[in-house]
C-alpha cells in the first residue's frame, strides 16, 4: 500500500481495524441493513413524541446488540470490545492475597536477587542474567547457564513482570512466586538443591534473622520465592514519551514517531498483539522465528501449541536487544524488517502460522516504526546492589 500520500478516506480507514489474519479476528463486514418496514416504525406519524423517543432508543439498542453479535467470532476466544488500545502503566503491581508486599520483604528479596549463594556453585545470582544497568536483561542472544554454556532462549526483562499473567517465553509459570524457584532449581541455570539452599541460608545469621522478622519462621523455599516476587513487583518502568503523548503532551513524540504510531495502530496492525499498559496481549503466537524450540507445547503438551511463544512487552524495547525468544534479531530495524518481509511459509508438521506476512506496507516506513518503538523507552531504574548478609 502506498502511504506516501493521504487518501480522501484515510481517517476513516484508520478508525477501522486492519485486516490481518490473526486467530479470533475477523474481516470487516458490510454494514447491517434493515427492511423498510422495520425502519418505518420510527416514522409513523400517529405516534406521540414520547413514544417516538422510546422507539428510537429501542431501535438503537437493538442495533448495538446486532453489531456486537456481528463482530463476535463463531468459535474461539471472544474478540475484545472495540479496537485494542494503548494505556498507561499502573504505578504499582498487584500482590496476591497470600503474599502482600511489605518494605521488609522487598529488602530481603532484593538481597536474595543479587546473592550468588542461591546457585549451586555460589557464583550465579539472578542479577547474573538480569543486569540492572541493562534493563534487567543480559543483552546476549541467549542466556548463559552453568559453566557459561549458552541456553536455548533469550533473557527476558523482569521489569514490569508483576503485571504478567504468564512468565517465561513459554508461559510455564503463572505467578512470580512460582517463577522465582524454577531458575534456581534448574540443572542448566543455577543448579541449586532447594533443601541445601534452605540449610545454607539458615546458617547465615543475617538471613535467619530477617526471615524470622518477615515470615515468623526460618528460611524456607516458600519464603525465598515470596521475597523474590515482592522485590520484582517493585520493578516498574517509568512513564515514556508515548505515555506523555497519550496524556495530552503533543510535543512528546517527534513527527517521525507520530507517523510510526499511526502505522502501529493502523495499517501495520502491531496493536493487534501489542496493546494495553504493557503493549502486550500476553498471548502465545507461532511466527516461524525458529523451529528448534517447541515453545508453549513443552508446557501444555498440545501439538497445536508447538512453536508458540508469549508476546513480549514493548516497554523499554530499545534497551533489551537482541530480540525474539532466540535472540535472532539484533536490532529493532531487523525485527521490523522481519515482519515486512514475511514469515516462513511452512514449519515442521505443516502447522499453520498465526500470521502471513504481517506487514505489507512500504519499506520506507520502517524508520517511522523504529522511531515510535524508541519512544517506548523510559529513564532507567536506578537499582544499587545491596550489602549481603
mmCIF file of C-alpha atoms in Angstrom:
data_model
loop_
_atom_site.group_PDB
_atom_site.id
_atom_site.type_symbol
_atom_site.label_atom_id
_atom_site.label_comp_id
_atom_site.label_asym_id
_atom_site.label_seq_id
_atom_site.Cartn_x
_atom_site.Cartn_y
_atom_site.Cartn_z
ATOM 1 C CA UNK A 1 0.000 0.000 0.000
ATOM 2 C CA UNK A 2 1.334 3.425 -0.915
ATOM 3 C CA UNK A 3 1.293 5.613 2.178
ATOM 4 C CA UNK A 4 3.277 8.449 0.703
ATOM 5 C CA UNK A 5 0.039 10.334 0.034
ATOM 6 C CA UNK A 6 -3.081 10.809 2.068
ATOM 7 C CA UNK A 7 -6.199 9.342 0.539
ATOM 8 C CA UNK A 8 -9.557 11.116 0.992
ATOM 9 C CA UNK A 9 -10.711 8.329 3.315
ATOM 10 C CA UNK A 10 -7.531 7.995 5.359
ATOM 11 C CA UNK A 11 -9.159 8.965 8.630
ATOM 12 C CA UNK A 12 -11.988 6.522 8.048
ATOM 13 C CA UNK A 13 -9.519 3.760 7.261
ATOM 14 C CA UNK A 14 -7.503 4.372 10.416
ATOM 15 C CA UNK A 15 -10.641 4.205 12.522
ATOM 16 C CA UNK A 16 -11.235 0.653 11.337
ATOM 17 C CA UNK A 17 -9.175 -2.372 12.262
ATOM 18 C CA UNK A 18 -6.570 -3.512 9.727
ATOM 19 C CA UNK A 19 -7.477 -6.781 8.088
ATOM 20 C CA UNK A 20 -4.744 -9.162 9.229
ATOM 21 C CA UNK A 21 -5.094 -12.913 9.561
ATOM 22 C CA UNK A 22 -4.950 -13.460 13.308
ATOM 23 C CA UNK A 23 -6.905 -16.157 15.142
ATOM 24 C CA UNK A 24 -10.115 -14.798 16.584
ATOM 25 C CA UNK A 25 -10.041 -11.676 14.410
ATOM 26 C CA UNK A 26 -12.410 -11.313 11.501
ATOM 27 C CA UNK A 27 -12.509 -9.055 8.500
ATOM 28 C CA UNK A 28 -14.745 -6.043 8.498
ATOM 29 C CA UNK A 29 -18.208 -6.907 7.243
ATOM 30 C CA UNK A 30 -20.713 -4.884 5.315
ATOM 31 C CA UNK A 31 -22.920 -2.581 7.415
ATOM 32 C CA UNK A 32 -26.161 -4.081 8.605
ATOM 33 C CA UNK A 33 -29.255 -3.149 6.591
ATOM 34 C CA UNK A 34 -32.828 -3.166 7.784
ATOM 35 C CA UNK A 35 -36.010 -3.748 5.778
ATOM 36 C CA UNK A 36 -38.099 -0.652 5.041
ATOM 37 C CA UNK A 37 -40.895 -1.962 7.251
ATOM 38 C CA UNK A 38 -38.589 -2.040 10.245
ATOM 39 C CA UNK A 39 -37.287 1.449 9.581
ATOM 40 C CA UNK A 40 -40.801 2.759 9.096
ATOM 41 C CA UNK A 41 -41.508 2.120 12.774
ATOM 42 C CA UNK A 42 -39.729 5.306 13.741
ATOM 43 C CA UNK A 43 -41.621 7.410 11.219
ATOM 44 C CA UNK A 44 -45.246 6.535 11.950
ATOM 45 C CA UNK A 45 -46.946 9.933 12.226
ATOM 46 C CA UNK A 46 -49.725 8.797 14.544
ATOM 47 C CA UNK A 47 -47.377 8.050 17.482
ATOM 48 C CA UNK A 48 -46.791 10.597 20.242
ATOM 49 C CA UNK A 49 -43.356 12.291 20.563
ATOM 50 C CA UNK A 50 -42.689 10.353 23.790
ATOM 51 C CA UNK A 51 -43.375 7.066 22.023
ATOM 52 C CA UNK A 52 -41.155 8.163 19.150
ATOM 53 C CA UNK A 53 -38.282 8.659 21.594
ATOM 54 C CA UNK A 54 -38.866 5.282 23.234
ATOM 55 C CA UNK A 55 -38.917 3.514 19.874
ATOM 56 C CA UNK A 56 -35.715 5.233 18.799
ATOM 57 C CA UNK A 57 -33.975 4.085 21.980
ATOM 58 C CA UNK A 58 -35.139 0.513 21.428
ATOM 59 C CA UNK A 59 -34.031 0.522 17.803
ATOM 60 C CA UNK A 60 -30.632 1.940 18.730
ATOM 61 C CA UNK A 61 -30.223 -0.617 21.493
ATOM 62 C CA UNK A 62 -31.146 -3.443 19.151
ATOM 63 C CA UNK A 63 -28.756 -2.131 16.524
ATOM 64 C CA UNK A 64 -25.875 -2.089 19.011
ATOM 65 C CA UNK A 65 -26.700 -5.623 20.066
ATOM 66 C CA UNK A 66 -26.780 -6.806 16.480
ATOM 67 C CA UNK A 67 -23.479 -5.101 15.751
ATOM 68 C CA UNK A 68 -21.936 -6.783 18.768
ATOM 69 C CA UNK A 69 -23.217 -10.124 17.540
ATOM 70 C CA UNK A 70 -21.841 -9.439 14.094
ATOM 71 C CA UNK A 71 -18.297 -8.825 15.379
ATOM 72 C CA UNK A 72 -18.154 -11.866 17.660
ATOM 73 C CA UNK A 73 -16.332 -14.878 16.223
ATOM 74 C CA UNK A 74 -18.300 -18.053 15.716
ATOM 75 C CA UNK A 75 -15.700 -20.014 17.660
ATOM 76 C CA UNK A 76 -12.531 -19.460 19.623
ATOM 77 C CA UNK A 77 -11.810 -16.630 22.062
ATOM 78 C CA UNK A 78 -14.194 -13.708 22.129
ATOM 79 C CA UNK A 79 -12.982 -10.653 20.307
ATOM 80 C CA UNK A 80 -12.210 -7.711 22.626
ATOM 81 C CA UNK A 81 -14.796 -4.951 22.639
ATOM 82 C CA UNK A 82 -13.645 -2.302 20.208
ATOM 83 C CA UNK A 83 -10.197 -1.728 18.818
ATOM 84 C CA UNK A 84 -7.243 -2.706 21.036
ATOM 85 C CA UNK A 85 -5.964 0.336 22.872
ATOM 86 C CA UNK A 86 -2.742 1.614 24.362
ATOM 87 C CA UNK A 87 -2.833 2.576 28.017
ATOM 88 C CA UNK A 88 -0.579 3.919 30.776
ATOM 89 C CA UNK A 89 1.094 1.542 33.193
ATOM 90 C CA UNK A 90 -0.268 1.411 36.761
ATOM 91 C CA UNK A 91 2.090 2.779 39.393
ATOM 92 C CA UNK A 92 2.018 -0.415 41.455
ATOM 93 C CA UNK A 93 1.747 -4.093 40.583
ATOM 94 C CA UNK A 94 -0.963 -6.169 42.272
ATOM 95 C CA UNK A 95 0.064 -8.579 45.014
ATOM 96 C CA UNK A 96 -1.658 -11.902 45.735
ATOM 97 C CA UNK A 97 -3.584 -12.160 48.970
ATOM 98 C CA UNK A 98 -1.152 -14.687 50.410
ATOM 99 C CA UNK A 99 1.902 -12.526 49.689
ATOM 100 C CA UNK A 100 1.263 -8.849 50.423
ATOM 101 C CA UNK A 101 4.140 -6.552 49.582
ATOM 102 C CA UNK A 102 5.964 -5.075 52.583
ATOM 103 C CA UNK A 103 9.124 -2.992 52.786
ATOM 104 C CA UNK A 104 10.946 -5.631 54.840
ATOM 105 C CA UNK A 105 10.019 -8.365 52.375
ATOM 106 C CA UNK A 106 11.185 -6.257 49.421
ATOM 107 C CA UNK A 107 14.518 -5.579 51.151
ATOM 108 C CA UNK A 108 15.007 -9.298 51.753
ATOM 109 C CA UNK A 109 14.033 -10.135 48.175
ATOM 110 C CA UNK A 110 16.494 -7.587 46.798
ATOM 111 C CA UNK A 111 19.327 -9.193 48.761
ATOM 112 C CA UNK A 112 18.369 -12.637 47.509
ATOM 113 C CA UNK A 113 18.155 -11.370 43.917
ATOM 114 C CA UNK A 114 21.798 -10.247 43.999
ATOM 115 C CA UNK A 115 23.165 -13.128 46.084
ATOM 116 C CA UNK A 116 25.195 -15.744 44.138
ATOM 117 C CA UNK A 117 24.803 -18.148 47.049
ATOM 118 C CA UNK A 118 21.385 -19.021 45.633
ATOM 119 C CA UNK A 119 23.206 -21.074 42.984
ATOM 120 C CA UNK A 120 24.835 -24.450 43.390
ATOM 121 C CA UNK A 121 28.340 -23.158 42.700
ATOM 122 C CA UNK A 122 27.819 -19.893 44.638
ATOM 123 C CA UNK A 123 28.798 -17.946 41.515
ATOM 124 C CA UNK A 124 25.484 -17.152 39.805
ATOM 125 C CA UNK A 125 22.768 -14.812 41.050
ATOM 126 C CA UNK A 126 19.511 -13.689 39.473
ATOM 127 C CA UNK A 127 21.354 -10.485 38.552
ATOM 128 C CA UNK A 128 23.905 -12.506 36.578
ATOM 129 C CA UNK A 129 21.338 -12.635 33.762
ATOM 130 C CA UNK A 130 19.157 -9.676 34.769
ATOM 131 C CA UNK A 131 21.589 -6.756 34.964
ATOM 132 C CA UNK A 132 20.021 -3.558 36.355
ATOM 133 C CA UNK A 133 22.127 -1.414 34.009
ATOM 134 C CA UNK A 134 20.916 -3.436 31.011
ATOM 135 C CA UNK A 135 17.197 -3.015 31.661
ATOM 136 C CA UNK A 136 17.365 -6.237 33.700
ATOM 137 C CA UNK A 137 18.442 -8.335 30.705
ATOM 138 C CA UNK A 138 21.925 -9.537 29.736
ATOM 139 C CA UNK A 139 21.967 -8.195 26.146
ATOM 140 C CA UNK A 140 23.076 -11.605 24.881
ATOM 141 C CA UNK A 141 21.283 -13.562 22.143
ATOM 142 C CA UNK A 142 20.799 -16.425 24.592
ATOM 143 C CA UNK A 143 21.226 -16.719 28.342
ATOM 144 C CA UNK A 144 24.328 -18.309 29.795
ATOM 145 C CA UNK A 145 23.887 -21.206 32.186
ATOM 146 C CA UNK A 146 26.205 -23.358 34.225
ATOM 147 C CA UNK A 147 29.875 -23.058 33.258
ATOM 148 C CA UNK A 148 28.986 -20.326 30.778
ATOM 149 C CA UNK A 149 27.102 -22.614 28.421
ATOM 150 C CA UNK A 150 24.505 -20.898 26.202
ATOM 151 C CA UNK A 151 20.911 -21.827 26.925
ATOM 152 C CA UNK A 152 18.168 -22.059 24.321
ATOM 153 C CA UNK A 153 16.398 -18.740 24.874
ATOM 154 C CA UNK A 154 16.941 -15.020 25.191
ATOM 155 C CA UNK A 155 16.783 -13.483 28.682
ATOM 156 C CA UNK A 156 13.523 -11.538 29.121
ATOM 157 C CA UNK A 157 13.497 -8.459 31.318
ATOM 158 C CA UNK A 158 11.963 -8.745 34.775
ATOM 159 C CA UNK A 159 10.881 -5.093 34.752
ATOM 160 C CA UNK A 160 7.068 -4.917 34.875
ATOM 161 C CA UNK A 161 6.920 -8.683 35.404
ATOM 162 C CA UNK A 162 4.488 -8.086 38.251
ATOM 163 C CA UNK A 163 1.791 -7.359 35.667
ATOM 164 C CA UNK A 164 2.253 -10.588 33.684
ATOM 165 C CA UNK A 165 -0.184 -13.492 33.820
ATOM 166 C CA UNK A 166 2.351 -15.897 32.324
ATOM 167 C CA UNK A 167 6.086 -15.891 32.964
ATOM 168 C CA UNK A 168 8.893 -17.180 30.729
ATOM 169 C CA UNK A 169 8.672 -17.300 26.946
ATOM 170 C CA UNK A 170 6.573 -20.469 27.122
ATOM 171 C CA UNK A 171 4.370 -19.285 29.995
ATOM 172 C CA UNK A 172 5.218 -22.188 32.276
ATOM 173 C CA UNK A 173 4.777 -20.095 35.431
ATOM 174 C CA UNK A 174 1.610 -18.192 36.263
ATOM 175 C CA UNK A 175 2.926 -16.159 39.204
ATOM 176 C CA UNK A 176 6.180 -14.566 40.255
ATOM 177 C CA UNK A 177 6.199 -16.838 43.291
ATOM 178 C CA UNK A 178 6.117 -19.899 41.037
ATOM 179 C CA UNK A 179 8.645 -18.405 38.647
ATOM 180 C CA UNK A 180 11.197 -17.493 41.311
ATOM 181 C CA UNK A 181 12.344 -21.009 42.191
ATOM 182 C CA UNK A 182 12.454 -22.508 38.695
ATOM 183 C CA UNK A 183 15.769 -20.959 37.545
ATOM 184 C CA UNK A 184 17.307 -21.648 40.959
ATOM 185 C CA UNK A 185 16.490 -25.360 40.787
ATOM 186 C CA UNK A 186 17.145 -25.754 37.047
ATOM 187 C CA UNK A 187 20.191 -28.001 36.398
ATOM 188 C CA UNK A 188 21.244 -25.855 33.436
ATOM 189 C CA UNK A 189 20.699 -22.475 35.097
ATOM 190 C CA UNK A 190 21.554 -22.010 38.793
ATOM 191 C CA UNK A 191 21.654 -25.745 39.574
ATOM 192 C CA UNK A 192 20.774 -25.448 43.261
ATOM 193 C CA UNK A 193 19.255 -28.098 45.502
ATOM 194 C CA UNK A 194 16.443 -26.338 47.364
ATOM 195 C CA UNK A 195 16.877 -28.379 50.539
ATOM 196 C CA UNK A 196 20.562 -27.488 50.595
ATOM 197 C CA UNK A 197 19.717 -23.836 49.931
ATOM 198 C CA UNK A 198 17.385 -23.653 52.923
ATOM 199 C CA UNK A 199 20.102 -25.102 55.146
ATOM 200 C CA UNK A 200 22.800 -22.817 53.763
ATOM 201 C CA UNK A 201 20.804 -19.623 54.222
ATOM 202 C CA UNK A 202 19.588 -20.648 57.687
ATOM 203 C CA UNK A 203 23.252 -20.830 58.685
ATOM 204 C CA UNK A 204 23.740 -17.173 57.711
ATOM 205 C CA UNK A 205 22.681 -15.163 60.810
ATOM 206 C CA UNK A 206 21.576 -12.113 58.815
ATOM 207 C CA UNK A 207 19.221 -14.145 56.637
ATOM 208 C CA UNK A 208 17.914 -16.250 59.515
ATOM 209 C CA UNK A 209 17.061 -13.078 61.443
ATOM 210 C CA UNK A 210 15.314 -11.399 58.506
ATOM 211 C CA UNK A 211 13.234 -14.476 57.678
ATOM 212 C CA UNK A 212 12.055 -14.650 61.295
ATOM 213 C CA UNK A 213 11.107 -10.973 61.170
ATOM 214 C CA UNK A 214 9.255 -11.217 57.859
ATOM 215 C CA UNK A 215 7.762 -14.722 57.942
ATOM 216 C CA UNK A 216 7.980 -15.727 61.634
ATOM 217 C CA UNK A 217 9.911 -18.833 60.533
ATOM 218 C CA UNK A 218 13.399 -19.799 59.498
ATOM 219 C CA UNK A 219 14.495 -19.801 55.867
ATOM 220 C CA UNK A 220 12.113 -21.747 53.618
ATOM 221 C CA UNK A 221 11.856 -22.074 49.865
ATOM 222 C CA UNK A 222 8.387 -20.557 50.063
ATOM 223 C CA UNK A 223 9.791 -17.518 51.859
ATOM 224 C CA UNK A 224 12.574 -17.229 49.287
ATOM 225 C CA UNK A 225 10.029 -17.281 46.457
ATOM 226 C CA UNK A 226 7.725 -14.764 48.135
ATOM 227 C CA UNK A 227 10.594 -12.373 48.885
ATOM 228 C CA UNK A 228 11.963 -12.502 45.344
ATOM 229 C CA UNK A 229 8.455 -11.969 43.962
ATOM 230 C CA UNK A 230 7.877 -8.979 46.250
ATOM 231 C CA UNK A 231 11.100 -7.337 45.073
ATOM 232 C CA UNK A 232 10.339 -7.942 41.405
ATOM 233 C CA UNK A 233 6.894 -6.346 41.789
ATOM 234 C CA UNK A 234 8.624 -3.080 42.657
ATOM 235 C CA UNK A 235 10.492 -3.044 39.330
ATOM 236 C CA UNK A 236 8.090 -0.869 37.361
ATOM 237 C CA UNK A 237 9.228 1.255 34.455
ATOM 238 C CA UNK A 238 8.694 4.991 34.459
ATOM 239 C CA UNK A 239 6.490 6.938 32.020
ATOM 240 C CA UNK A 240 7.619 7.064 28.403
ATOM 241 C CA UNK A 241 7.272 9.733 25.708
ATOM 242 C CA UNK A 242 4.301 7.719 24.433
ATOM 243 C CA UNK A 243 2.654 7.912 27.857
ATOM 244 C CA UNK A 244 3.096 11.678 27.884
ATOM 245 C CA UNK A 245 1.720 11.926 24.353
ATOM 246 C CA UNK A 246 -1.356 9.871 25.236
ATOM 247 C CA UNK A 247 -1.772 12.114 28.279
ATOM 248 C CA UNK A 248 -2.083 15.179 26.069
ATOM 249 C CA UNK A 249 1.516 16.362 25.560
ATOM 250 C CA UNK A 250 1.582 16.593 21.776
ATOM 251 C CA UNK A 251 5.255 17.597 21.811
ATOM 252 C CA UNK A 252 6.336 14.321 23.462
ATOM 253 C CA UNK A 253 6.681 12.482 20.134
ATOM 254 C CA UNK A 254 8.684 13.551 17.107
ATOM 255 C CA UNK A 255 6.944 13.797 13.751
ATOM 256 C CA UNK A 256 8.633 10.544 12.729
ATOM 257 C CA UNK A 257 7.460 8.754 15.891
ATOM 258 C CA UNK A 258 3.910 10.053 15.402
ATOM 259 C CA UNK A 259 3.860 8.614 11.906
ATOM 260 C CA UNK A 260 5.121 5.373 13.419
ATOM 261 C CA UNK A 261 2.323 5.463 15.994
ATOM 262 C CA UNK A 262 -0.219 5.855 13.203
ATOM 263 C CA UNK A 263 1.254 2.802 11.478
ATOM 264 C CA UNK A 264 1.423 0.861 14.752
ATOM 265 C CA UNK A 265 -2.266 1.462 15.484
ATOM 266 C CA UNK A 266 -3.361 1.456 11.869
ATOM 267 C CA UNK A 267 -2.250 -0.280 8.708
ATOM 268 C CA UNK A 268 0.736 -2.132 10.207
ATOM 269 C CA UNK A 269 -1.546 -3.745 12.785
ATOM 270 C CA UNK A 270 1.087 -4.046 15.538
ATOM 271 C CA UNK A 271 -1.529 -3.061 18.119
ATOM 272 C CA UNK A 272 -3.348 -6.324 17.487
ATOM 273 C CA UNK A 273 -0.847 -8.117 19.751
ATOM 274 C CA UNK A 274 0.983 -5.216 21.374
ATOM 275 C CA UNK A 275 -1.701 -3.362 23.290
ATOM 276 C CA UNK A 276 -2.741 -2.368 26.790
ATOM 277 C CA UNK A 277 -0.453 -0.994 29.515
ATOM 278 C CA UNK A 278 2.352 -3.462 28.725
ATOM 279 C CA UNK A 279 1.961 -3.213 24.947
ATOM 280 C CA UNK A 280 1.429 -6.963 25.006
ATOM 281 C CA UNK A 281 -1.696 -9.093 24.950
ATOM 282 C CA UNK A 282 0.147 -11.796 26.906
ATOM 283 C CA UNK A 283 -0.922 -14.481 24.428
ATOM 284 C CA UNK A 284 1.100 -17.040 22.507
ATOM 285 C CA UNK A 285 1.729 -16.981 18.753
ATOM 286 C CA UNK A 286 3.548 -19.044 16.157
ATOM 287 C CA UNK A 287 5.503 -16.748 13.850
ATOM 288 C CA UNK A 288 8.020 -19.200 12.436
ATOM 289 C CA UNK A 289 11.025 -17.495 14.012
ATOM 290 C CA UNK A 290 12.645 -20.823 14.915
ATOM 291 C CA UNK A 291 11.738 -24.489 14.581
ATOM 292 C CA UNK A 292 14.224 -25.815 17.136
ATOM 293 C CA UNK A 293 12.226 -24.891 20.237
ATOM 294 C CA UNK A 294 8.697 -26.270 20.750
ATOM 295 C CA UNK A 295 7.752 -23.310 22.957
ATOM 296 C CA UNK A 296 4.310 -23.439 24.536
ATOM 297 C CA UNK A 297 3.879 -27.106 23.599
ATOM 298 C CA UNK A 298 6.518 -28.027 26.189
ATOM 299 C CA UNK A 299 4.094 -26.730 28.827
ATOM 300 C CA UNK A 300 0.682 -27.821 27.549
ATOM 301 C CA UNK A 301 1.652 -30.946 25.601
ATOM 302 C CA UNK A 302 -0.675 -29.846 22.799
ATOM 303 C CA UNK A 303 0.509 -30.215 19.217
ATOM 304 C CA UNK A 304 -1.324 -27.027 18.314
ATOM 305 C CA UNK A 305 0.874 -25.083 20.740
ATOM 306 C CA UNK A 306 4.126 -26.091 19.038
ATOM 307 C CA UNK A 307 6.449 -23.155 18.315
ATOM 308 C CA UNK A 308 4.167 -20.651 20.055
ATOM 309 C CA UNK A 309 5.773 -18.020 22.295
ATOM 310 C CA UNK A 310 4.430 -15.245 24.502
ATOM 311 C CA UNK A 311 4.051 -11.750 23.100
ATOM 312 C CA UNK A 312 6.746 -9.652 24.807
ATOM 313 C CA UNK A 313 6.093 -6.242 26.276
ATOM 314 C CA UNK A 314 7.410 -3.372 24.183
ATOM 315 C CA UNK A 315 8.161 -1.059 27.095
ATOM 316 C CA UNK A 316 11.878 -0.200 27.041
ATOM 317 C CA UNK A 317 12.216 -2.440 23.998
ATOM 318 C CA UNK A 318 15.085 -0.317 22.635
ATOM 319 C CA UNK A 319 17.187 -1.310 25.674
ATOM 320 C CA UNK A 320 16.559 -5.057 25.593
ATOM 321 C CA UNK A 321 18.201 -6.202 22.353
ATOM 322 C CA UNK A 322 18.641 -8.709 20.818
ATOM 323 C CA UNK A 323 15.069 -9.750 20.110
ATOM 324 C CA UNK A 324 12.747 -12.739 19.703
ATOM 325 C CA UNK A 325 12.786 -15.753 22.005
ATOM 326 C CA UNK A 326 16.033 -16.976 20.459
ATOM 327 C CA UNK A 327 17.765 -13.601 20.198
ATOM 328 C CA UNK A 328 17.954 -13.978 16.428
ATOM 329 C CA UNK A 329 17.101 -10.351 15.602
ATOM 330 C CA UNK A 330 19.906 -7.972 16.551
ATOM 331 C CA UNK A 331 18.220 -4.579 16.173
ATOM 332 C CA UNK A 332 14.756 -3.051 16.081
ATOM 333 C CA UNK A 333 15.290 -2.462 12.370
ATOM 334 C CA UNK A 334 15.884 -6.198 11.975
ATOM 335 C CA UNK A 335 12.656 -7.009 13.815
ATOM 336 C CA UNK A 336 10.508 -4.637 11.771
ATOM 337 C CA UNK A 337 12.138 -5.845 8.550
ATOM 338 C CA UNK A 338 11.343 -9.429 9.570
ATOM 339 C CA UNK A 339 7.654 -8.555 9.727
ATOM 340 C CA UNK A 340 7.736 -6.634 6.458
ATOM 341 C CA UNK A 341 9.427 -9.436 4.559
ATOM 342 C CA UNK A 342 7.056 -12.039 5.890
ATOM 343 C CA UNK A 343 7.443 -15.139 7.958
ATOM 344 C CA UNK A 344 8.318 -18.622 6.625
ATOM 345 C CA UNK A 345 5.644 -20.278 4.534
ATOM 346 C CA UNK A 346 5.768 -23.573 6.415
ATOM 347 C CA UNK A 347 7.181 -25.225 9.510
ATOM 348 C CA UNK A 348 7.513 -28.886 10.578
ATOM 349 C CA UNK A 349 4.227 -30.738 10.761
ATOM 350 C CA UNK A 350 2.595 -28.233 8.402
ATOM 351 C CA UNK A 351 1.308 -26.333 11.412
ATOM 352 C CA UNK A 352 -0.315 -23.074 10.346
ATOM 353 C CA UNK A 353 1.367 -19.796 11.162
ATOM 354 C CA UNK A 354 -0.585 -17.216 13.127
ATOM 355 C CA UNK A 355 0.199 -14.560 10.561
ATOM 356 C CA UNK A 356 1.274 -14.417 6.956
ATOM 357 C CA UNK A 357 3.384 -11.534 6.139
ATOM 358 C CA UNK A 358 2.320 -9.323 8.998
ATOM 359 C CA UNK A 359 3.100 -6.098 7.196
ATOM 360 C CA UNK A 360 2.620 -5.264 3.547
ATOM 361 C CA UNK A 361 3.478 -1.596 3.625
ATOM 362 C CA UNK A 362 6.393 0.242 2.056
ATOM 363 C CA UNK A 363 9.889 -0.457 3.380
ATOM 364 C CA UNK A 364 10.293 3.327 3.571
ATOM 365 C CA UNK A 365 8.034 3.266 6.630
ATOM 366 C CA UNK A 366 10.467 1.194 8.707
ATOM 367 C CA UNK A 367 12.283 4.258 10.158
ATOM 368 C CA UNK A 368 8.958 5.671 11.346
ATOM 369 C CA UNK A 369 8.039 2.471 13.167
ATOM 370 C CA UNK A 370 11.505 2.253 14.706
ATOM 371 C CA UNK A 371 11.243 5.872 15.854
ATOM 372 C CA UNK A 372 7.968 5.012 17.553
ATOM 373 C CA UNK A 373 9.473 1.932 19.220
ATOM 374 C CA UNK A 374 12.273 4.126 20.557
ATOM 375 C CA UNK A 375 9.631 6.365 22.137
ATOM 376 C CA UNK A 376 8.647 3.465 24.392
ATOM 377 C CA UNK A 377 11.805 3.889 26.497
ATOM 378 C CA UNK A 378 11.730 5.458 29.944
ATOM 379 C CA UNK A 379 14.519 6.612 32.278
ATOM 380 C CA UNK A 380 16.353 3.539 33.584
ATOM 381 C CA UNK A 381 15.624 2.241 37.054
ATOM 382 C CA UNK A 382 18.442 3.012 39.464
ATOM 383 C CA UNK A 383 18.891 -0.161 41.476
ATOM 384 C CA UNK A 384 22.060 -0.366 43.559
ATOM 385 C CA UNK A 385 23.174 -3.872 44.573
ATOM 386 C CA UNK A 386 22.669 -4.204 48.328
ATOM 387 C CA UNK A 387 25.089 -5.290 51.004
ATOM 388 C CA UNK A 388 24.597 -9.018 51.574
ATOM 389 C CA UNK A 389 24.318 -10.717 54.984
#
